PDB file of C-alpha atoms in Angstrom:
ATOM      1  CA  LEU A 837      94.717 123.563  48.661  1.00  0.00           C
ATOM      2  CA  ALA A 838      96.998 121.335  50.216  1.00  0.00           C
ATOM      3  CA  LYS A 839     100.727 122.483  50.482  1.00  0.00           C
ATOM      4  CA  THR A 840     103.213 120.083  48.729  1.00  0.00           C
ATOM      5  CA  THR A 841     106.950 119.696  49.401  1.00  0.00           C
ATOM      6  CA  GLN A 842     109.244 118.000  47.095  1.00  0.00           C
ATOM      7  CA  PRO A 843     113.169 118.022  46.683  1.00  0.00           C
ATOM      8  CA  ILE A 844     114.423 120.967  44.942  1.00  0.00           C
ATOM      9  CA  SER A 845     116.726 118.971  42.538  1.00  0.00           C
ATOM     10  CA  MET A 846     117.741 115.351  41.680  1.00  0.00           C
ATOM     11  CA  ASP A 847     120.380 113.724  39.491  1.00  0.00           C
ATOM     12  CA  SER A 848     120.414 110.604  37.643  1.00  0.00           C
ATOM     13  CA  TYR A 849     121.926 108.747  34.974  1.00  0.00           C
ATOM     14  CA  GLU A 850     120.480 107.157  31.908  1.00  0.00           C
ATOM     15  CA  GLY A 851     118.983 104.018  32.334  1.00  0.00           C
ATOM     16  CA  GLN A 852     118.164 104.268  36.035  1.00  0.00           C
ATOM     17  CA  GLU A 853     114.686 104.524  37.839  1.00  0.00           C
ATOM     18  CA  VAL A 854     113.959 107.895  39.217  1.00  0.00           C
ATOM     19  CA  ASN A 855     111.768 108.229  42.224  1.00  0.00           C
ATOM     20  CA  ILE A 856     110.655 111.489  43.130  1.00  0.00           C
ATOM     21  CA  THR A 857     108.509 111.931  46.389  1.00  0.00           C
ATOM     22  CA  CYS A 858     106.182 114.655  47.169  1.00  0.00           C
ATOM     23  CA  SER A 859     104.800 115.254  50.747  1.00  0.00           C
ATOM     24  CA  HIS A 860     101.275 116.615  51.113  1.00  0.00           C
ATOM     25  CA  ASN A 861     100.154 115.973  54.779  1.00  0.00           C
ATOM     26  CA  ASN A 862      97.216 118.297  54.559  1.00  0.00           C
ATOM     27  CA  ILE A 863      95.510 116.405  51.557  1.00  0.00           C
ATOM     28  CA  ALA A 864      91.833 116.467  51.702  1.00  0.00           C
ATOM     29  CA  THR A 865      89.375 113.535  51.118  1.00  0.00           C
ATOM     30  CA  ASN A 866      88.457 114.595  47.748  1.00  0.00           C
ATOM     31  CA  ASP A 867      91.799 115.600  46.633  1.00  0.00           C
ATOM     32  CA  TYR A 868      93.672 113.770  43.664  1.00  0.00           C
ATOM     33  CA  ILE A 869      97.456 114.014  43.274  1.00  0.00           C
ATOM     34  CA  THR A 870      98.670 115.107  39.802  1.00  0.00           C
ATOM     35  CA  TRP A 871     102.116 115.323  38.220  1.00  0.00           C
ATOM     36  CA  TYR A 872     103.413 117.712  35.602  1.00  0.00           C
ATOM     37  CA  GLN A 873     106.506 117.705  33.708  1.00  0.00           C
ATOM     38  CA  GLN A 874     107.779 121.014  32.209  1.00  0.00           C
ATOM     39  CA  PHE A 875     110.743 121.106  29.792  1.00  0.00           C
ATOM     40  CA  PRO A 876     112.762 124.392  29.190  1.00  0.00           C
ATOM     41  CA  SER A 877     110.745 126.734  26.733  1.00  0.00           C
ATOM     42  CA  GLN A 878     107.470 124.863  27.075  1.00  0.00           C
ATOM     43  CA  GLY A 879     104.484 124.889  29.310  1.00  0.00           C
ATOM     44  CA  PRO A 880     103.751 122.110  31.916  1.00  0.00           C
ATOM     45  CA  ARG A 881     102.616 118.990  30.458  1.00  0.00           C
ATOM     46  CA  PHE A 882     100.245 116.428  32.240  1.00  0.00           C
ATOM     47  CA  ILE A 883     102.130 113.096  33.194  1.00  0.00           C
ATOM     48  CA  ILE A 884      99.959 111.217  35.645  1.00  0.00           C
ATOM     49  CA  GLN A 885      97.176 111.379  38.217  1.00  0.00           C
ATOM     50  CA  GLY A 886      96.142 109.391  41.284  1.00  0.00           C
ATOM     51  CA  TYR A 887      93.806 108.885  44.110  1.00  0.00           C
ATOM     52  CA  LYS A 888      95.176 106.149  46.042  1.00  0.00           C
ATOM     53  CA  THR A 889      97.448 102.843  45.700  1.00  0.00           C
ATOM     54  CA  LYS A 890      99.319 102.694  42.424  1.00  0.00           C
ATOM     55  CA  VAL A 891      98.572 104.225  38.912  1.00  0.00           C
ATOM     56  CA  THR A 892     100.559 103.319  35.827  1.00  0.00           C
ATOM     57  CA  ASN A 893     100.783 104.720  32.342  1.00  0.00           C
ATOM     58  CA  GLU A 894     103.125 104.467  29.300  1.00  0.00           C
ATOM     59  CA  VAL A 895     105.361 107.393  30.854  1.00  0.00           C
ATOM     60  CA  ALA A 896     105.401 106.843  34.570  1.00  0.00           C
ATOM     61  CA  SER A 897     104.016 104.977  37.748  1.00  0.00           C
ATOM     62  CA  LEU A 898     102.548 106.926  40.745  1.00  0.00           C
ATOM     63  CA  PHE A 899     102.634 105.237  44.065  1.00  0.00           C
ATOM     64  CA  ILE A 900     100.462 106.543  46.908  1.00  0.00           C
ATOM     65  CA  PRO A 901     100.421 105.086  50.336  1.00  0.00           C
ATOM     66  CA  ALA A 902      97.182 104.465  52.476  1.00  0.00           C
ATOM     67  CA  ASP A 903      97.463 107.463  54.318  1.00  0.00           C
ATOM     68  CA  ARG A 904      97.919 109.564  51.111  1.00  0.00           C
ATOM     69  CA  LYS A 905     100.341 111.986  52.821  1.00  0.00           C
ATOM     70  CA  SER A 906     102.754 111.481  50.314  1.00  0.00           C
ATOM     71  CA  SER A 907     103.305 110.201  46.744  1.00  0.00           C
ATOM     72  CA  THR A 908     105.980 109.005  44.673  1.00  0.00           C
ATOM     73  CA  LEU A 909     106.360 109.636  41.048  1.00  0.00           C
ATOM     74  CA  SER A 910     108.586 106.564  39.335  1.00  0.00           C
ATOM     75  CA  LEU A 911     110.384 107.290  35.874  1.00  0.00           C
ATOM     76  CA  PRO A 912     111.604 103.864  34.762  1.00  0.00           C
ATOM     77  CA  ARG A 913     114.845 103.724  32.948  1.00  0.00           C
ATOM     78  CA  VAL A 914     115.265 107.650  32.447  1.00  0.00           C
ATOM     79  CA  SER A 915     116.888 109.075  29.459  1.00  0.00           C
ATOM     80  CA  LEU A 916     118.422 112.441  28.790  1.00  0.00           C
ATOM     81  CA  SER A 917     115.116 113.623  27.379  1.00  0.00           C
ATOM     82  CA  ASP A 918     113.653 113.249  30.876  1.00  0.00           C
ATOM     83  CA  THR A 919     115.677 116.255  32.151  1.00  0.00           C
ATOM     84  CA  ALA A 920     112.923 118.508  33.036  1.00  0.00           C
ATOM     85  CA  VAL A 921     111.180 120.034  36.142  1.00  0.00           C
ATOM     86  CA  TYR A 922     108.559 117.838  37.741  1.00  0.00           C
ATOM     87  CA  TYR A 923     105.543 119.439  39.612  1.00  0.00           C
ATOM     88  CA  CYS A 924     103.394 117.675  42.034  1.00  0.00           C
ATOM     89  CA  LEU A 925      99.873 119.060  42.593  1.00  0.00           C
ATOM     90  CA  VAL A 926      97.185 118.193  44.922  1.00  0.00           C
ATOM     91  CA  GLY A 927      93.553 119.289  44.679  1.00  0.00           C
ATOM     92  CA  GLY A 928      90.396 119.083  42.539  1.00  0.00           C
ATOM     93  CA  SER A 929      89.305 115.715  41.142  1.00  0.00           C
ATOM     94  CA  SER A 930      89.451 113.868  37.988  1.00  0.00           C
ATOM     95  CA  MET A 931      85.946 114.942  37.273  1.00  0.00           C
ATOM     96  CA  ASP A 932      86.780 118.603  37.889  1.00  0.00           C
ATOM     97  CA  THR A 933      85.034 121.012  35.455  1.00  0.00           C
ATOM     98  CA  GLY A 934      88.206 123.027  34.980  1.00  0.00           C
ATOM     99  CA  ARG A 935      86.883 125.959  37.036  1.00  0.00           C
ATOM    100  CA  ARG A 936      89.879 126.115  39.369  1.00  0.00           C
ATOM    101  CA  ALA A 937      93.446 126.951  38.543  1.00  0.00           C
ATOM    102  CA  LEU A 938      96.358 124.822  39.165  1.00  0.00           C
ATOM    103  CA  THR A 939      98.512 125.802  42.140  1.00  0.00           C
ATOM    104  CA  PHE A 940     102.186 125.003  41.402  1.00  0.00           C
ATOM    105  CA  GLY A 941     104.839 124.491  44.144  1.00  0.00           C
ATOM    106  CA  SER A 942     108.549 124.823  43.578  1.00  0.00           C
ATOM    107  CA  GLY A 943     108.881 121.565  41.614  1.00  0.00           C
ATOM    108  CA  THR A 944     111.956 119.258  41.425  1.00  0.00           C
ATOM    109  CA  ARG A 945     114.426 119.882  38.744  1.00  0.00           C
ATOM    110  CA  LEU A 946     115.625 116.502  37.241  1.00  0.00           C
ATOM    111  CA  GLN A 947     119.161 116.158  35.607  1.00  0.00           C
ATOM    112  CA  VAL A 948     119.615 113.229  33.635  1.00  0.00           C
ATOM    113  CA  GLN A 949     123.451 112.612  32.882  1.00  0.00           C
ATOM    114  CA  PRO A 950     124.822 110.359  30.038  1.00  0.00           C
TER     115      PRO A 950
ATOM    116  CA  SER B 686      94.517 115.734  23.438  1.00  0.00           C
ATOM    117  CA  ALA B 687      93.583 119.462  22.994  1.00  0.00           C
ATOM    118  CA  VAL B 688      96.080 121.907  21.555  1.00  0.00           C
ATOM    119  CA  ILE B 689      96.481 125.609  22.999  1.00  0.00           C
ATOM    120  CA  SER B 690      98.123 127.929  20.606  1.00  0.00           C
ATOM    121  CA  GLN B 691      99.857 130.798  22.140  1.00  0.00           C
ATOM    122  CA  LYS B 692     101.607 133.799  20.479  1.00  0.00           C
ATOM    123  CA  PRO B 693     103.876 135.466  20.186  1.00  0.00           C
ATOM    124  CA  SER B 694     106.307 132.992  21.449  1.00  0.00           C
ATOM    125  CA  ARG B 695     108.863 135.672  22.332  1.00  0.00           C
ATOM    126  CA  ASP B 696     109.074 139.442  21.963  1.00  0.00           C
ATOM    127  CA  ILE B 697     111.437 142.173  22.991  1.00  0.00           C
ATOM    128  CA  CYS B 698     109.776 145.482  23.962  1.00  0.00           C
ATOM    129  CA  GLN B 699     110.495 149.007  25.095  1.00  0.00           C
ATOM    130  CA  ARG B 700     109.647 149.776  28.449  1.00  0.00           C
ATOM    131  CA  GLY B 701     106.469 151.884  28.511  1.00  0.00           C
ATOM    132  CA  THR B 702     104.892 150.119  25.863  1.00  0.00           C
ATOM    133  CA  SER B 703     102.374 147.491  26.062  1.00  0.00           C
ATOM    134  CA  LEU B 704     102.337 143.726  24.574  1.00  0.00           C
ATOM    135  CA  THR B 705      99.137 141.503  23.908  1.00  0.00           C
ATOM    136  CA  ILE B 706      99.677 137.887  24.128  1.00  0.00           C
ATOM    137  CA  GLN B 707      96.973 135.478  22.433  1.00  0.00           C
ATOM    138  CA  CYS B 708      95.818 132.107  23.267  1.00  0.00           C
ATOM    139  CA  GLN B 709      93.583 130.049  20.983  1.00  0.00           C
ATOM    140  CA  VAL B 710      92.352 126.713  22.261  1.00  0.00           C
ATOM    141  CA  ASP B 711      90.935 124.030  19.690  1.00  0.00           C
ATOM    142  CA  SER B 712      88.022 123.321  21.804  1.00  0.00           C
ATOM    143  CA  GLN B 713      85.608 125.234  23.927  1.00  0.00           C
ATOM    144  CA  VAL B 714      86.538 125.667  27.468  1.00  0.00           C
ATOM    145  CA  THR B 715      84.757 127.046  30.608  1.00  0.00           C
ATOM    146  CA  MET B 716      87.652 129.006  32.130  1.00  0.00           C
ATOM    147  CA  MET B 717      91.154 129.935  31.074  1.00  0.00           C
ATOM    148  CA  PHE B 718      93.930 130.725  33.225  1.00  0.00           C
ATOM    149  CA  TRP B 719      97.044 132.978  32.884  1.00  0.00           C
ATOM    150  CA  TYR B 720     100.355 132.395  34.599  1.00  0.00           C
ATOM    151  CA  ARG B 721     103.722 134.069  34.821  1.00  0.00           C
ATOM    152  CA  GLN B 722     106.811 132.331  35.312  1.00  0.00           C
ATOM    153  CA  GLN B 723     110.195 134.112  36.066  1.00  0.00           C
ATOM    154  CA  PRO B 724     113.388 132.144  34.831  1.00  0.00           C
ATOM    155  CA  GLY B 725     114.000 129.340  37.078  1.00  0.00           C
ATOM    156  CA  GLN B 726     110.852 129.845  39.061  1.00  0.00           C
ATOM    157  CA  SER B 727     107.676 127.990  39.322  1.00  0.00           C
ATOM    158  CA  LEU B 728     104.383 129.303  37.787  1.00  0.00           C
ATOM    159  CA  THR B 729     102.327 132.001  39.446  1.00  0.00           C
ATOM    160  CA  LEU B 730      98.688 132.541  38.552  1.00  0.00           C
ATOM    161  CA  ILE B 731      97.940 135.868  37.305  1.00  0.00           C
ATOM    162  CA  ALA B 732      94.188 135.700  36.818  1.00  0.00           C
ATOM    163  CA  THR B 733      91.413 133.467  35.671  1.00  0.00           C
ATOM    164  CA  ALA B 734      89.222 134.272  32.354  1.00  0.00           C
ATOM    165  CA  ASN B 735      85.622 133.290  32.528  1.00  0.00           C
ATOM    166  CA  GLN B 736      83.687 133.912  29.019  1.00  0.00           C
ATOM    167  CA  GLY B 737      81.266 136.698  29.533  1.00  0.00           C
ATOM    168  CA  SER B 738      82.581 138.293  32.764  1.00  0.00           C
ATOM    169  CA  GLU B 739      85.573 140.243  34.002  1.00  0.00           C
ATOM    170  CA  ALA B 740      88.603 138.200  34.832  1.00  0.00           C
ATOM    171  CA  THR B 741      89.252 137.461  38.338  1.00  0.00           C
ATOM    172  CA  TYR B 742      92.996 138.384  39.477  1.00  0.00           C
ATOM    173  CA  GLU B 743      95.331 136.984  42.101  1.00  0.00           C
ATOM    174  CA  SER B 744      96.695 139.056  44.957  1.00  0.00           C
ATOM    175  CA  GLY B 745      99.440 141.262  43.380  1.00  0.00           C
ATOM    176  CA  PHE B 746      97.857 141.397  40.119  1.00  0.00           C
ATOM    177  CA  VAL B 747      95.652 144.399  38.978  1.00  0.00           C
ATOM    178  CA  ILE B 748      93.473 144.645  35.881  1.00  0.00           C
ATOM    179  CA  ASP B 749      94.885 147.970  34.870  1.00  0.00           C
ATOM    180  CA  LYS B 750      98.505 146.296  34.428  1.00  0.00           C
ATOM    181  CA  PHE B 751      97.153 142.922  33.089  1.00  0.00           C
ATOM    182  CA  PRO B 752      93.879 143.526  31.378  1.00  0.00           C
ATOM    183  CA  ILE B 753      92.374 140.270  30.135  1.00  0.00           C
ATOM    184  CA  SER B 754      89.600 139.737  27.201  1.00  0.00           C
ATOM    185  CA  ARG B 755      87.708 136.486  26.928  1.00  0.00           C
ATOM    186  CA  PRO B 756      85.357 137.193  24.045  1.00  0.00           C
ATOM    187  CA  ASN B 757      84.459 133.539  23.599  1.00  0.00           C
ATOM    188  CA  LEU B 758      84.936 130.003  24.510  1.00  0.00           C
ATOM    189  CA  THR B 759      88.097 129.191  22.583  1.00  0.00           C
ATOM    190  CA  PHE B 760      90.154 132.345  23.022  1.00  0.00           C
ATOM    191  CA  SER B 761      91.721 134.883  25.324  1.00  0.00           C
ATOM    192  CA  THR B 762      94.434 137.610  25.430  1.00  0.00           C
ATOM    193  CA  LEU B 763      96.461 139.125  28.134  1.00  0.00           C
ATOM    194  CA  THR B 764      97.856 142.450  27.672  1.00  0.00           C
ATOM    195  CA  VAL B 765     100.956 143.529  29.802  1.00  0.00           C
ATOM    196  CA  SER B 766     100.649 147.209  29.782  1.00  0.00           C
ATOM    197  CA  ASN B 767     103.232 149.910  30.474  1.00  0.00           C
ATOM    198  CA  MET B 768     106.039 147.524  30.722  1.00  0.00           C
ATOM    199  CA  SER B 769     109.066 147.876  32.865  1.00  0.00           C
ATOM    200  CA  PRO B 770     112.105 145.534  33.103  1.00  0.00           C
ATOM    201  CA  GLU B 771     110.529 143.800  35.956  1.00  0.00           C
ATOM    202  CA  ASP B 772     107.728 142.422  33.668  1.00  0.00           C
ATOM    203  CA  SER B 773     110.241 140.280  31.767  1.00  0.00           C
ATOM    204  CA  SER B 774     109.216 136.887  32.172  1.00  0.00           C
ATOM    205  CA  ILE B 775     107.312 133.815  30.630  1.00  0.00           C
ATOM    206  CA  TYR B 776     103.798 134.101  30.451  1.00  0.00           C
ATOM    207  CA  LEU B 777     101.646 131.161  29.901  1.00  0.00           C
ATOM    208  CA  CYS B 778      98.003 130.359  29.327  1.00  0.00           C
ATOM    209  CA  SER B 779      96.095 127.179  30.208  1.00  0.00           C
ATOM    210  CA  ALA B 780      92.704 125.450  30.380  1.00  0.00           C
ATOM    211  CA  GLN B 781      91.205 122.151  31.078  1.00  0.00           C
ATOM    212  CA  THR B 782      90.796 120.449  27.948  1.00  0.00           C
ATOM    213  CA  GLY B 783      89.907 116.777  29.027  1.00  0.00           C
ATOM    214  CA  THR B 784      88.420 114.609  31.850  1.00  0.00           C
ATOM    215  CA  TYR B 785      91.382 115.473  33.644  1.00  0.00           C
ATOM    216  CA  GLY B 786      94.602 117.526  33.358  1.00  0.00           C
ATOM    217  CA  TYR B 787      95.205 120.827  32.063  1.00  0.00           C
ATOM    218  CA  THR B 788      96.810 121.884  28.813  1.00  0.00           C
ATOM    219  CA  PHE B 789      99.313 124.725  28.579  1.00  0.00           C
ATOM    220  CA  GLY B 790     100.369 126.757  25.573  1.00  0.00           C
ATOM    221  CA  SER B 791     104.004 126.920  24.894  1.00  0.00           C
ATOM    222  CA  GLY B 792     104.493 130.409  26.537  1.00  0.00           C
ATOM    223  CA  THR B 793     105.605 133.923  25.655  1.00  0.00           C
ATOM    224  CA  ARG B 794     108.977 134.898  26.624  1.00  0.00           C
ATOM    225  CA  LEU B 795     108.889 138.558  27.212  1.00  0.00           C
ATOM    226  CA  THR B 796     112.121 140.711  27.672  1.00  0.00           C
ATOM    227  CA  VAL B 797     111.634 144.383  28.441  1.00  0.00           C
ATOM    228  CA  VAL B 798     114.541 146.650  27.544  1.00  0.00           C
TER     229      VAL B 798
END
């Protein structure tokens, strides 16, 4: 599984856009990039997944350059409730049968200030 | 999306005792996964549980310490045996419950005194 590197922590203010970049130089051809969010006292929650270019949903956008060696999770206009740890994961595919566990890196602790 | 119910949500246990954590998924899943998360740390995989066969443990985790049951496709238990204060942690279960994306239980916060 490809190793991922992301900043340990980030600070932001309410209403700002937050971009969290993850490096995954050894990503394999079949690997997808998935981001999870974890609030205190809760399990991680799926945010978004992509393979290349840009993916957007109601929560976030995911930007993946052509070489796919990095990806950027973009959170528009963050609020205090976006304070959480964000994990970048690489591996599997969107059609994975669920037979492989997720491997978590250290994650990025995002603190949103008022 | 599917829901995974995990219980207990927290417990305080005496050293030397055992605690069994239960996870119930509201749909059938092939694999269930058990993780441990130390305070302020990332998740570490303990084992993978497949229905009808013995669980597969990651390096550093053994069956005698963390026995796992998987009696059917919607349920699994993890037992933390002969507990010591070093076992104090959050334990989480997980499974893939959709086309992509894994669902996690809310975790069991264990304190061993």
